[in-house]
Short mmCIF file of C-alpha atoms in Angstrom, two decimals:
data_model
loop_
_atom_site.label_atom_id
_atom_site.label_comp_id
_atom_site.label_asym_id
_atom_site.label_seq_id
_atom_site.Cartn_x
_atom_site.Cartn_y
_atom_site.Cartn_z
CA MET P 12 124.94 45.81 162.70
CA ARG P 13 125.65 48.18 159.80
CA SER P 14 129.01 48.33 158.24
CA PRO P 15 130.75 51.72 158.23
CA THR P 16 131.00 51.70 154.45
CA ALA P 17 127.22 51.27 154.04
CA GLY P 18 126.61 54.61 155.76
CA ILE P 19 129.17 56.33 153.57
CA LEU P 20 127.62 54.88 150.39
CA THR P 21 124.11 55.78 151.51
CA SER P 22 125.00 59.40 152.29
CA ARG P 23 127.05 59.68 149.10
CA LEU P 24 124.16 58.20 147.08
CA GLN P 25 121.70 60.56 148.72
CA ARG P 26 123.94 63.51 147.99
CA LYS P 27 124.30 62.49 144.31
CA LEU P 28 120.52 62.01 143.99
CA ALA P 29 119.96 65.43 145.55
CA GLU P 30 122.44 67.03 143.12
CA TRP P 31 120.79 65.27 140.19
CA ALA P 32 117.31 66.33 141.30
CA ASN P 33 118.46 69.96 141.60
CA GLU P 34 120.11 69.91 138.16
CA ASN P 35 118.08 72.03 135.69
CA ARG P 36 120.40 72.73 132.75
CA GLY P 37 118.18 70.77 130.30
CA GLN P 38 114.91 71.86 131.89
CA THR P 39 114.23 74.60 129.35
CA ALA P 40 114.86 72.28 126.41
CA VAL P 41 112.48 69.68 127.81
CA GLU P 42 109.78 72.27 128.54
CA PHE P 43 110.09 73.73 125.02
CA ALA P 44 109.86 70.24 123.51
CA LEU P 45 106.60 69.74 125.36
CA ILE P 46 105.00 72.96 124.14
CA ALA P 47 106.65 73.33 120.70
CA ALA P 48 103.99 71.48 118.68
CA PRO P 49 100.98 73.41 120.03
CA PHE P 50 102.95 76.67 119.84
CA PHE P 51 103.84 76.24 116.16
CA PHE P 52 100.33 75.00 115.38
CA ILE P 53 98.91 78.27 116.76
CA ILE P 54 101.55 80.48 115.07
CA PHE P 55 101.11 78.88 111.62
CA GLY P 56 97.32 78.87 112.01
CA LEU P 57 97.33 82.60 112.78
CA MET P 58 99.65 83.25 109.86
CA GLU P 59 97.32 81.32 107.54
CA ILE P 60 94.26 83.24 108.77
CA CYS P 61 96.10 86.55 108.25
CA LEU P 62 97.05 85.56 104.70
CA ILE P 63 93.47 84.59 103.88
CA PHE P 64 92.21 87.90 105.29
CA ILE P 65 94.76 89.90 103.30
CA MET P 66 93.99 88.02 100.10
CA SER P 67 90.24 88.47 100.66
CA THR P 68 90.78 92.21 101.03
CA VAL P 69 92.92 92.36 97.89
CA LEU P 70 90.29 90.43 95.91
CA GLU P 71 87.47 92.67 97.25
CA HIS P 72 89.41 95.77 96.13
CA ALA P 73 90.09 94.30 92.67
CA VAL P 74 86.45 93.30 92.14
CA SER P 75 85.12 96.65 93.37
CA ASP P 76 87.51 98.64 91.23
CA SER P 77 87.05 96.53 88.08
CA SER P 78 83.26 96.44 88.47
CA ARG P 79 83.24 100.21 88.25
CA GLU P 80 84.10 99.85 84.55
CA ILE P 81 80.89 97.83 84.06
CA ARG P 82 78.79 100.15 86.26
CA THR P 83 79.84 103.25 84.33
CA GLY P 84 79.48 101.64 80.88
CA GLN P 85 83.18 101.79 80.00
CA ALA P 86 83.37 97.98 79.66
CA GLN P 87 80.33 97.85 77.41
CA GLU P 88 81.56 100.70 75.18
CA ALA P 89 84.98 99.08 74.87
CA GLY P 90 83.37 95.69 74.16
CA PHE P 91 84.96 94.00 77.17
CA SER P 92 84.94 90.23 77.08
CA ARG P 93 85.30 87.88 80.04
CA VAL P 94 89.05 87.70 79.37
CA GLU P 95 89.47 91.48 79.35
CA PHE P 96 87.45 91.84 82.56
CA ARG P 97 89.56 89.06 84.10
CA ASN P 98 92.72 90.93 83.08
CA SER P 99 91.32 94.08 84.69
CA VAL P 100 90.73 92.19 87.95
CA CYS P 101 94.19 90.63 87.77
CA ASP P 102 95.90 93.96 87.18
CA LYS P 103 94.40 95.28 90.43
CA MET P 104 95.55 92.39 92.63
CA PHE P 105 99.10 93.74 92.94
CA GLY P 106 100.56 90.41 91.77
CA LEU P 107 99.67 88.79 95.11
CA MET P 108 97.36 86.20 93.57
CA GLY P 109 97.99 84.31 90.38
CA CYS P 110 95.54 84.74 87.52
CA ASP P 111 95.59 81.11 86.56
CA SER P 112 92.85 78.49 86.60
CA ASN P 113 92.22 79.26 90.30
CA LEU P 114 90.41 82.54 89.44
CA HIS P 115 86.74 82.23 88.43
CA ILE P 116 84.53 85.14 87.32
CA ASP P 117 80.73 85.30 87.08
CA VAL P 118 78.95 88.44 85.86
CA LYS P 119 75.17 88.16 85.59
CA ARG P 120 72.34 90.54 84.71
CA LEU P 121 69.48 90.29 87.24
CA SER P 122 65.84 91.22 86.86
CA ASN P 123 65.76 92.91 90.31
CA PHE P 124 67.80 93.12 93.49
CA GLY P 125 65.64 90.46 95.14
CA SER P 126 66.76 87.88 92.60
CA ALA P 127 70.38 88.24 93.66
CA GLU P 128 70.28 84.89 95.48
CA LEU P 129 73.26 83.36 93.74
CA GLY P 130 74.26 80.05 95.31
CA SER P 131 77.65 78.65 96.13
CA PRO P 132 79.66 77.22 93.23
CA LEU P 133 80.75 74.30 95.41
CA ASP P 134 78.94 71.02 94.94
CA ALA P 135 78.05 68.66 97.80
CA ASP P 136 81.55 67.14 97.71
CA GLY P 137 83.30 70.54 97.84
CA ASN P 138 84.34 70.55 94.16
CA PHE P 139 84.21 73.82 92.24
CA ASP P 140 81.52 73.98 89.52
CA ASP P 141 81.57 77.05 87.29
CA SER P 142 79.42 75.57 84.52
CA SER P 143 76.64 78.11 85.18
CA PHE P 144 78.99 81.13 85.16
CA ASP P 145 78.41 83.78 82.52
CA PHE P 146 79.59 87.23 81.47
CA GLN P 147 76.64 89.60 81.02
CA PRO P 148 77.71 93.18 81.80
CA GLY P 149 74.23 94.45 80.85
CA GLY P 150 73.19 97.83 79.59
CA SER P 151 72.07 101.17 80.98
CA ASN P 152 70.22 100.87 84.33
CA ASP P 153 70.53 97.06 84.44
CA ILE P 154 71.15 95.32 87.77
CA ILE P 155 74.41 93.39 87.70
CA ALA P 156 75.92 90.83 90.08
CA VAL P 157 79.68 90.37 89.88
CA ARG P 158 81.16 87.42 91.74
CA VAL P 159 84.80 86.43 91.71
CA PHE P 160 86.12 83.27 93.34
CA TYR P 161 89.72 82.30 94.01
CA GLU P 162 90.89 78.84 95.01
CA TRP P 163 93.58 79.67 97.60
CA SER P 164 96.14 76.96 98.24
CA LEU P 165 96.83 76.82 101.96
CA VAL P 166 100.43 77.53 102.90
CA THR P 167 100.42 75.00 105.75
CA PRO P 168 97.87 72.42 104.52
CA ILE P 169 98.33 69.93 107.36
CA MET P 170 98.16 72.48 110.18
CA SER P 171 95.48 74.57 108.47
CA ALA P 172 93.21 71.71 107.43
CA PRO P 173 90.23 73.16 109.37
CA LEU P 174 90.39 76.25 107.11
CA ALA P 175 89.94 74.20 103.92
CA ASN P 176 86.40 74.53 102.60
CA MET P 177 87.02 72.77 99.30
CA ALA P 178 87.51 69.08 98.50
CA ASN P 179 91.12 69.50 97.38
CA GLY P 180 92.27 71.08 100.66
CA LYS P 181 92.04 74.63 99.32
CA HIS P 182 90.16 77.61 100.75
CA MET P 183 87.69 79.41 98.49
CA ILE P 184 87.98 83.19 98.71
CA GLN P 185 85.00 85.12 97.32
CA ALA P 186 84.35 88.75 96.48
CA SER P 187 80.94 89.96 95.29
CA THR P 188 79.18 93.16 94.40
CA VAL P 189 75.66 93.86 93.15
CA PHE P 190 74.82 97.24 91.63
CA ARG P 191 72.63 99.07 89.14
CA ASN P 192 74.47 100.30 86.05
CA GLU P 193 74.55 104.04 85.60
CA PRO P 194 72.34 105.54 82.84
CA PHE P 195 75.11 105.62 80.24
CA GLY P 196 74.49 105.96 76.53
CA ASP P 197 71.10 107.70 76.98
#
């Protein structure tokens, strides 16, 4: 035989459990906590990819514009050195990228367009090696390859680790152009 108080406690307990099960005030917070990490991973990853794309575009513009001085003979007539060409590239990057030791410039005279197979400056371990870089703006009608590399420090290095293509967790941005100098000075 059941006591009358047992039925009251059971129904009261059932009612409290039902109220608790229907309670959803913290539901949104719990759901956000579950999806926050993947959400921010995607957002910061997209932001990093956008920054790399923008910086690549800026570097391409700077290299293209500065290389025009070599192509037209202005650099040769002015006696441009590697430092002056570097300053020309830096001036055209709108201050978005620092012109420090992360910027590497290679200007080579080629014998023909088919010999423009210039390899990557990264060694097998992902370290940057610019020991073979040169500055040869060439003369009239010479074929010139201009390559500029920038070691971009990732904004979110932990979340963007898959974007790092260098040993030190940086991303190498490259801009190149190959052209024949105009017939200047003839």
